[in-house]
Short mmCIF file of C-alpha atoms in Angstrom, two decimals:
data_model
loop_
_atom_site.label_atom_id
_atom_site.label_comp_id
_atom_site.label_asym_id
_atom_site.label_seq_id
_atom_site.Cartn_x
_atom_site.Cartn_y
_atom_site.Cartn_z
CA MET A 1 -2.43 12.84 28.34
CA ALA A 2 -2.69 9.49 29.22
CA ILE A 3 -5.61 7.19 27.73
CA THR A 4 -6.68 4.04 29.48
CA ALA A 5 -8.12 0.75 27.75
CA ALA A 6 -11.37 2.29 28.57
CA THR A 7 -11.76 5.91 29.16
CA MET A 8 -10.31 9.19 27.32
CA LEU A 9 -9.36 11.54 30.41
CA ILE A 10 -10.76 14.93 29.47
CA SER A 11 -9.15 17.66 31.39
CA GLY A 12 -10.57 20.49 33.95
CA SER A 13 -14.03 22.18 32.61
CA GLN A 14 -14.95 19.29 29.96
CA ALA A 15 -14.53 16.61 32.88
CA ALA A 16 -16.72 18.25 35.02
CA LEU A 17 -19.70 17.66 31.81
CA ALA A 18 -22.18 15.53 32.78
CA ALA A 19 -24.57 13.52 30.53
CA PRO A 20 -26.33 14.19 28.12
CA VAL A 21 -23.85 14.43 25.29
CA ALA A 22 -22.00 17.14 24.81
CA LYS A 23 -20.49 17.95 21.08
CA PRO A 24 -17.42 19.52 21.20
CA SER A 25 -15.47 19.38 17.63
CA VAL A 26 -13.57 16.36 18.13
CA SER A 27 -11.33 15.40 14.71
CA ILE A 28 -9.46 11.84 14.47
CA ILE A 29 -6.02 11.40 12.73
CA LEU A 30 -5.69 7.66 11.91
CA ASP A 31 -1.93 6.75 10.81
CA GLY A 32 -1.00 10.58 9.99
CA TYR A 33 -4.20 11.07 8.11
CA PRO A 34 -8.09 12.50 8.90
CA LEU A 35 -10.64 9.76 9.20
CA SER A 36 -14.29 10.88 7.94
CA PHE A 37 -17.25 9.81 10.21
CA PRO A 38 -20.59 9.79 9.22
CA SER A 39 -21.65 11.10 12.45
CA GLU A 40 -19.58 13.24 14.60
CA PRO A 41 -17.55 12.06 17.69
CA VAL A 42 -19.00 13.11 20.97
CA ILE A 43 -17.81 13.32 24.70
CA VAL A 44 -20.36 11.43 27.15
CA ASN A 45 -19.25 11.91 31.07
CA SER A 46 -15.47 12.24 30.16
CA THR A 47 -15.31 9.27 27.24
CA ASN A 48 -14.79 10.00 23.71
CA MET A 49 -17.25 8.23 21.33
CA VAL A 50 -17.06 7.54 18.09
CA PRO A 51 -18.92 6.18 15.16
CA PHE A 52 -17.95 2.52 15.37
CA ARG A 53 -18.47 1.29 11.69
CA ALA A 54 -16.22 4.20 10.63
CA ILE A 55 -13.21 2.90 12.83
CA ALA A 56 -13.61 -0.84 12.38
CA GLU A 57 -13.39 -0.44 8.54
CA ALA A 58 -10.46 1.82 8.72
CA LEU A 59 -8.74 -0.52 10.98
CA ARG A 60 -10.12 -3.63 8.62
CA ILE A 61 -12.00 -5.14 11.50
CA SER A 62 -15.08 -7.42 10.41
CA VAL A 63 -18.38 -5.92 11.67
CA VAL A 64 -21.87 -7.44 12.25
CA TRP A 65 -24.68 -5.91 13.41
CA ASP A 66 -27.50 -7.67 14.95
CA PRO A 67 -30.77 -5.41 15.09
CA ALA A 68 -32.77 -7.49 16.90
CA LYS A 69 -30.10 -7.66 19.86
CA LYS A 70 -28.94 -4.63 18.68
CA ALA A 71 -25.31 -5.52 19.08
CA ILE A 72 -22.15 -5.33 17.11
CA THR A 73 -19.70 -8.15 16.78
CA ALA A 74 -16.52 -7.34 15.50
CA THR A 75 -13.68 -9.57 14.80
CA LYS A 76 -10.12 -9.30 13.87
CA THR A 77 -6.71 -11.37 14.08
CA VAL A 78 -4.38 -9.54 15.78
CA GLN A 79 -1.00 -10.78 16.20
CA GLY A 80 -2.10 -14.50 15.41
CA GLN A 81 -4.70 -14.64 17.63
CA LEU A 82 -8.56 -13.93 16.91
CA LYS A 83 -10.43 -11.42 18.95
CA LYS A 84 -14.10 -10.99 19.13
CA VAL A 85 -15.75 -8.11 20.84
CA VAL A 86 -19.33 -7.89 21.24
CA LEU A 87 -21.21 -4.41 21.98
CA GLN A 88 -24.62 -3.84 22.83
CA LEU A 89 -26.46 -0.70 22.50
CA ASN A 90 -27.24 1.13 26.08
CA LYS A 91 -25.38 -1.59 27.66
CA LYS A 92 -22.11 -0.64 29.62
CA GLN A 93 -20.57 -4.31 29.07
CA ALA A 94 -18.77 -5.89 26.50
CA ILE A 95 -17.90 -9.34 25.89
CA VAL A 96 -14.46 -10.08 24.65
CA ASN A 97 -13.61 -13.49 23.90
CA GLY A 98 -16.33 -15.10 25.82
CA THR A 99 -15.33 -12.72 28.88
CA ALA A 100 -17.20 -10.02 30.27
CA ALA A 101 -15.36 -6.55 30.48
CA GLN A 102 -17.09 -2.97 31.69
CA LEU A 103 -17.37 0.12 29.78
CA THR A 104 -17.20 3.59 31.06
CA ALA A 105 -20.11 4.20 28.49
CA ALA A 106 -22.41 2.56 26.89
CA PRO A 107 -22.73 2.38 23.03
CA ILE A 108 -25.31 4.87 21.74
CA ASN A 109 -27.04 5.72 18.65
CA GLN A 110 -26.73 8.72 17.32
CA ALA A 111 -28.16 9.95 13.70
CA GLY A 112 -28.23 6.02 12.52
CA SER A 113 -24.55 5.49 13.91
CA THR A 114 -23.40 3.43 16.78
CA LEU A 115 -20.95 5.35 18.78
CA VAL A 116 -18.75 3.21 21.21
CA PRO A 117 -15.74 4.24 23.57
CA LEU A 118 -13.13 4.97 21.34
CA ALA A 119 -9.97 3.88 23.66
CA PHE A 120 -11.66 0.69 24.91
CA PHE A 121 -12.79 -0.27 21.21
CA SER A 122 -9.23 0.46 19.85
CA SER A 123 -7.35 -1.01 22.46
CA GLN A 124 -9.08 -4.54 22.06
CA PHE A 125 -7.48 -4.65 18.21
CA GLY A 126 -3.98 -3.48 19.07
CA ALA A 127 -4.17 0.34 17.98
CA GLY A 128 -2.23 2.72 19.84
CA VAL A 129 -4.60 5.71 20.95
CA ALA A 130 -3.35 9.39 21.77
CA TRP A 131 -5.58 12.11 23.23
CA ASN A 132 -4.82 16.07 22.56
CA GLY A 133 -6.93 18.35 24.81
CA ALA A 134 -5.73 21.29 23.37
CA THR A 135 -6.74 20.64 19.87
CA LYS A 136 -9.19 18.20 20.81
CA THR A 137 -7.82 15.73 18.42
CA VAL A 138 -7.71 11.87 18.91
CA THR A 139 -4.58 10.30 17.06
CA ILE A 140 -5.06 6.56 16.66
CA GLN A 141 -1.80 4.11 15.05
CA SER A 142 -3.43 1.09 13.40
CA PRO A 143 -1.87 -2.22 14.60
CA VAL A 144 1.14 -4.20 13.46
CA GLU A 145 -0.18 -6.24 10.39
CA ASP A 146 1.41 -8.61 7.96
CA ILE A 147 0.74 -7.16 4.70
CA TYR A 148 2.59 -7.89 1.23
CA ALA A 149 5.68 -5.82 0.96
CA MET A 150 7.91 -5.77 -2.37
CA ALA A 151 10.79 -3.55 -3.64
CA TYR A 152 12.69 -2.67 -6.38
CA TYR A 153 16.60 -3.26 -6.62
CA ALA A 154 18.51 -0.99 -8.70
CA MET A 155 22.37 -0.47 -9.46
CA SER A 156 22.95 1.09 -5.82
CA SER A 157 21.01 -1.53 -3.93
CA PHE A 158 23.50 -3.73 -3.08
CA LYS A 159 24.29 -2.21 0.69
CA GLU A 160 20.65 -3.20 1.55
CA ARG A 161 20.54 -6.74 -0.01
CA ALA A 162 20.19 -8.03 3.68
CA TYR A 163 16.67 -6.49 3.60
CA ILE A 164 15.28 -8.71 0.87
CA ASP A 165 14.37 -11.86 2.79
CA SER A 166 12.33 -9.54 4.87
CA LEU A 167 10.18 -8.88 1.93
CA ASP A 168 7.99 -10.89 -0.16
CA ALA A 169 9.08 -9.54 -3.55
CA VAL A 170 12.00 -7.86 -5.03
CA SER A 171 12.02 -6.65 -8.81
CA PHE A 172 15.24 -6.39 -9.94
CA GLY A 173 15.96 -3.54 -12.88
CA TRP A 174 18.79 -5.02 -14.75
CA SER A 175 17.31 -3.85 -17.98
CA ARG A 176 15.67 -1.25 -19.97
CA ILE A 177 14.22 0.03 -23.58
CA ASN A 178 16.78 2.13 -25.37
CA LYS A 179 15.93 5.07 -27.99
CA GLU A 180 15.97 2.31 -30.47
CA GLY A 181 12.83 0.64 -28.81
CA GLU A 182 14.93 -2.60 -27.91
CA LEU A 183 15.77 -4.05 -24.79
CA ILE A 184 19.03 -4.03 -23.81
CA PHE A 185 21.18 -5.09 -20.75
CA ASP A 186 23.81 -2.17 -20.52
CA GLY A 187 23.29 1.34 -19.95
CA ILE A 188 24.26 4.04 -17.21
CA ASP A 189 21.56 3.00 -14.56
CA PHE A 190 20.04 -0.26 -15.94
CA TYR A 191 22.47 -3.17 -16.80
CA TRP A 192 23.32 -6.80 -15.57
CA PRO A 193 25.69 -5.86 -12.74
CA GLN A 194 29.23 -7.27 -12.19
CA ALA A 195 29.76 -9.88 -9.57
CA ALA A 196 31.21 -8.70 -5.98
CA GLY A 197 33.64 -11.38 -5.42
CA GLU A 198 31.48 -14.86 -4.65
CA ILE A 199 28.14 -12.76 -4.69
CA THR A 200 26.70 -12.98 -8.56
CA PRO A 201 23.53 -11.08 -9.62
CA GLU A 202 22.15 -14.81 -10.36
CA ARG A 203 23.18 -15.68 -6.73
CA ILE A 204 21.19 -12.79 -5.14
CA VAL A 205 18.11 -14.07 -7.38
CA ALA A 206 18.35 -17.61 -6.43
CA ASP A 207 19.00 -16.75 -2.45
CA ALA A 208 15.88 -14.84 -2.57
CA ALA A 209 13.82 -17.41 -3.80
CA ALA A 210 15.41 -20.01 -1.71
CA ASN A 211 14.29 -17.50 1.55
CA GLY A 212 10.81 -17.06 0.59
CA THR A 213 11.13 -13.81 -1.45
CA ASP A 214 9.85 -13.56 -4.97
CA PRO A 215 12.20 -12.54 -7.39
CA TYR A 216 10.84 -10.48 -10.68
CA PHE A 217 12.93 -9.40 -13.73
CA MET A 218 11.99 -5.55 -14.16
CA VAL A 219 12.24 -4.26 -17.38
CA PHE A 220 12.26 -0.06 -17.35
CA GLY A 221 11.22 2.28 -20.12
CA THR A 222 10.42 5.91 -20.29
CA ASP A 223 9.12 7.66 -23.28
CA GLY A 224 11.08 10.89 -22.93
CA SER A 225 12.19 10.64 -26.31
CA GLY A 226 9.38 8.42 -27.65
CA GLU A 227 11.42 5.14 -27.21
CA VAL A 228 8.36 3.52 -25.46
CA THR A 229 6.03 4.47 -27.88
CA LYS A 230 8.25 3.08 -30.86
CA LEU A 231 8.16 -0.59 -28.93
CA LEU A 232 4.87 -0.59 -28.19
CA SER A 233 3.79 0.53 -31.88
CA ASP A 234 5.97 -1.75 -33.93
CA PRO A 235 4.68 -5.56 -33.73
CA ASP A 236 8.30 -6.83 -34.70
CA LEU A 237 9.83 -4.83 -31.87
CA SER A 238 7.53 -5.85 -29.18
CA ALA A 239 7.54 -9.31 -30.19
CA LYS A 240 11.30 -9.16 -30.09
CA ALA A 241 11.17 -7.58 -26.42
CA ILE A 242 9.01 -10.03 -25.04
CA GLU A 243 10.64 -13.01 -26.32
CA ALA A 244 13.46 -11.63 -24.60
CA ILE A 245 12.07 -10.77 -21.40
CA VAL A 246 10.63 -14.12 -21.13
CA GLN A 247 13.76 -16.00 -21.85
CA THR A 248 15.70 -13.96 -19.38
CA ALA A 249 13.18 -14.54 -16.78
CA LYS A 250 13.31 -18.42 -17.54
CA GLU A 251 16.99 -18.84 -18.00
CA LYS A 252 18.00 -16.54 -14.53
CA GLY A 253 15.53 -18.25 -12.69
CA PHE A 254 13.00 -15.22 -11.78
CA LYS A 255 9.35 -16.09 -10.56
CA GLY A 256 7.80 -13.09 -12.64
CA VAL A 257 8.19 -10.27 -14.70
CA ALA A 258 7.63 -6.44 -13.77
CA ILE A 259 7.02 -3.78 -16.20
CA ASP A 260 7.75 -0.17 -15.75
CA PHE A 261 7.10 1.55 -18.55
CA GLU A 262 6.72 5.54 -17.57
CA GLY A 263 5.82 8.69 -19.60
CA LEU A 264 2.84 7.34 -21.57
CA GLY A 265 -0.23 9.51 -22.36
CA LEU A 266 1.31 12.93 -21.53
CA THR A 267 0.52 14.11 -24.84
CA GLY A 268 -0.89 12.67 -28.03
CA ASP A 269 -3.36 10.00 -28.56
CA ARG A 270 -4.11 8.65 -25.05
CA LYS A 271 -6.44 6.59 -25.93
CA LEU A 272 -4.10 5.06 -28.67
CA ALA A 273 -1.44 4.77 -25.83
CA GLN A 274 -3.77 2.80 -23.46
CA GLN A 275 -4.39 0.62 -26.23
CA GLN A 276 -1.07 -0.32 -27.29
CA PHE A 277 0.35 -0.62 -23.92
CA THR A 278 -2.66 -3.14 -22.61
CA GLY A 279 -2.16 -5.34 -26.14
CA PHE A 280 1.70 -5.38 -24.99
CA ILE A 281 0.90 -6.54 -21.74
CA GLN A 282 -1.55 -8.93 -23.21
CA ASN A 283 0.34 -10.34 -25.43
CA LEU A 284 3.54 -10.52 -22.69
CA GLN A 285 0.84 -12.66 -20.53
CA ALA A 286 0.19 -14.94 -23.22
CA LYS A 287 3.81 -16.08 -22.80
CA THR A 288 4.49 -15.88 -19.46
CA LYS A 289 1.08 -17.69 -18.16
CA PRO A 290 2.22 -21.26 -19.46
CA LEU A 291 5.34 -20.60 -17.53
CA GLY A 292 3.96 -19.82 -14.09
CA LEU A 293 5.74 -16.28 -14.31
CA LYS A 294 3.53 -13.68 -12.69
CA ILE A 295 3.21 -9.98 -13.96
CA SER A 296 3.75 -6.75 -11.76
CA LEU A 297 2.75 -3.55 -13.72
CA ALA A 298 4.02 -0.03 -12.17
CA LEU A 299 1.81 2.50 -13.34
CA HIS A 300 1.76 6.34 -12.69
CA PRO A 301 -1.47 7.41 -10.87
CA LEU A 302 -4.69 7.92 -12.19
CA ASN A 303 -4.53 11.59 -10.63
CA GLY A 304 -1.01 12.17 -12.13
CA ALA A 305 -0.08 13.95 -15.45
CA TYR A 306 0.30 10.24 -17.49
CA HIS A 307 -3.12 8.95 -18.63
CA GLY A 308 -1.49 6.08 -21.14
CA TYR A 309 -2.85 3.53 -18.64
CA ASP A 310 -5.92 1.82 -18.69
CA TYR A 311 -6.15 0.31 -15.19
CA LYS A 312 -9.01 -1.97 -15.58
CA GLU A 313 -7.89 -3.62 -18.67
CA LEU A 314 -4.33 -4.14 -17.63
CA ALA A 315 -6.25 -5.62 -14.32
CA LYS A 316 -7.44 -8.38 -16.39
CA VAL A 317 -3.96 -9.79 -17.50
CA ALA A 318 -1.52 -8.87 -14.50
CA ASP A 319 -1.21 -10.11 -11.22
CA GLU A 320 -0.50 -6.64 -9.44
CA LEU A 321 -1.10 -3.23 -10.00
CA VAL A 322 1.61 -0.45 -8.52
CA ILE A 323 0.08 2.84 -8.35
CA MET A 324 3.60 4.97 -8.36
CA ALA A 325 1.55 7.59 -6.07
CA TYR A 326 4.85 9.93 -6.24
CA HIS A 327 6.35 12.85 -7.77
CA TYR A 328 3.34 14.83 -7.26
CA GLU A 329 5.33 17.77 -6.89
CA ASP A 330 9.12 17.96 -6.56
CA GLY A 331 9.68 14.53 -6.01
CA GLU A 332 11.98 15.42 -3.06
CA SER A 333 9.58 16.34 -0.16
CA PRO A 334 7.12 14.13 1.35
CA GLU A 335 4.15 13.35 -0.67
CA PRO A 336 1.00 15.27 -0.25
CA MET A 337 -1.57 12.93 1.61
CA LYS A 338 -4.36 14.17 0.04
CA ARG A 339 -3.13 13.41 -3.52
CA VAL A 340 -1.58 9.92 -2.57
CA ASP A 341 -5.49 9.40 -0.88
CA GLU A 342 -7.17 10.35 -4.20
CA GLY A 343 -4.89 8.10 -6.33
CA ILE A 344 -5.72 5.01 -4.29
CA ARG A 345 -9.33 5.79 -4.53
CA LEU A 346 -9.45 6.45 -8.40
CA ALA A 347 -7.49 3.12 -8.96
CA LEU A 348 -10.04 1.27 -6.49
CA LYS A 349 -12.98 2.43 -8.85
CA GLU A 350 -10.89 0.44 -11.78
CA VAL A 351 -9.02 -2.49 -9.98
CA LYS A 352 -9.91 -4.85 -7.05
CA LYS A 353 -8.09 -3.77 -3.89
CA ASP A 354 -6.52 -7.05 -3.46
CA GLN A 355 -4.68 -6.51 -6.95
CA LEU A 356 -3.35 -3.09 -5.97
CA LEU A 357 0.06 -2.04 -4.29
CA LEU A 358 0.72 1.54 -3.29
CA GLY A 359 4.11 2.69 -4.64
CA ILE A 360 6.27 4.79 -2.00
CA SER A 361 9.45 6.36 -3.26
CA PHE A 362 12.53 7.14 -0.83
CA GLY A 363 13.30 9.82 -3.00
CA SER A 364 10.66 11.78 -1.03
CA GLU A 365 9.60 9.87 1.89
CA ASN A 366 11.79 9.41 5.40
CA ALA A 367 11.70 7.70 8.38
CA GLN A 368 8.88 10.20 9.43
CA THR A 369 6.44 9.82 6.53
CA VAL A 370 6.40 6.56 5.37
CA ASN A 371 4.29 4.88 7.83
CA ASP A 372 1.62 7.62 6.81
CA LYS A 373 1.69 6.29 3.57
CA ILE A 374 1.90 2.52 4.61
CA GLY A 375 -1.41 3.78 6.63
CA LEU A 376 -3.14 4.70 3.64
CA ALA A 377 -2.56 1.42 2.06
CA LYS A 378 -3.79 -0.64 5.09
CA ARG A 379 -6.75 1.80 5.43
CA TYR A 380 -8.05 0.67 2.13
CA GLY A 381 -6.88 -2.91 2.44
CA LEU A 382 -4.78 -2.91 -0.72
CA LYS A 383 -2.81 -5.99 -1.51
CA GLY A 384 0.64 -4.00 0.24
CA ILE A 385 2.98 -1.53 -0.47
CA ALA A 386 6.02 -1.33 -2.99
CA LEU A 387 9.12 0.52 -2.25
CA TRP A 388 11.13 2.21 -4.67
CA ARG A 389 14.19 1.31 -4.01
CA LEU A 390 16.55 -0.70 -1.77
CA GLY A 391 19.75 1.29 -1.34
CA MET A 392 17.60 4.57 -0.29
CA ILE A 393 15.54 3.29 2.44
CA GLY A 394 17.99 3.09 5.59
CA ASP A 395 17.95 1.62 8.73
CA ALA A 396 15.75 4.27 10.43
CA ALA A 397 12.98 4.22 8.15
CA TYR A 398 13.34 0.28 8.15
CA GLN A 399 12.89 0.16 11.84
CA GLU A 400 9.87 2.80 11.54
CA MET A 401 8.07 0.44 8.85
CA LYS A 402 8.89 -2.62 11.64
CA GLN A 403 5.94 -0.54 14.11
CA THR A 404 3.43 -0.73 11.32
CA ILE A 405 3.77 -3.75 8.99
CA VAL A 406 5.84 -7.03 9.66
CA MET A 407 9.07 -7.34 8.04
CA GLU A 408 11.12 -10.55 8.77
#
């Protein structure tokens, strides 16, 4: 059933209900995931009323409450234009950018929360709203926003190199840590690629930087055979690897370094693993900072199986942390939203939101699910998202992402 800018039309017997407030059990889904409320949504004279602050915070709308006037002022920049909406308790008129606008129901107070007409409120800030009368469910799609987006570029990413210009950063994974704990540039999946005619790896990196996309030099390592632990526990190996990383980043024109050391802290002394990894990043930062190179870290989530990562200490020396919120189950099915949500909330207890990126893997996500994950990053106001990886996204998913974030 369609929803107007000001009204949720409720079918049959519901529409016949008159004030005072009727209280059906209404649920609200924002970007594919339930939104919790301090006070239950209600229906007043066929208009869905929802707790204002809960919606506003989830849509990253600035809210100011004036107790003297019993008025709410909400502001947000929507598609480059500042939108300012003033709503007053028990008054069926709003002020939108200085112009009066009628409401079908006046904002009300319920259990200390201000409830406002959902459809009118959401439409003012570019959100899409739908109502399912059968399930009493409101579905909200957050408006398109310009958030930071980066992606990883590996060996089979060449076919999607055209996407690079629409991203803020790309991490090129052309090196790894071998079984001896040494940084190498050859192997099955991680090596410096051959030129494709006139298109060399160096040219791809240079073109990215020239077009406003920051290229990062990515170093991958997995502790499956203890190789990363060997590197981190040997000062000489660590120093040698750091020197090679920094030298490569400098010579090849990268703007930063991305470190993806996986598998730490599954067994053994987890605290020691945390200390060794943090120490490595501290030593790396001592070399990168004078050169103006940024550091991006891809980390297992705090609600995952690997606990060798001290988010709080790493955030002191790295520019950004990527929460690799995937492989919770089989790594092929869409990741459970509840687990991803939990991973974000745990990270936010340790790190400021503007340092966190939500990692999204296209090994498990697809065109139907990717925007649900992006919606969580937007809901919590994270710095942005990190996509694993170019070459796996596909046009269908790319077009879907453009419905919720700016990709240009």
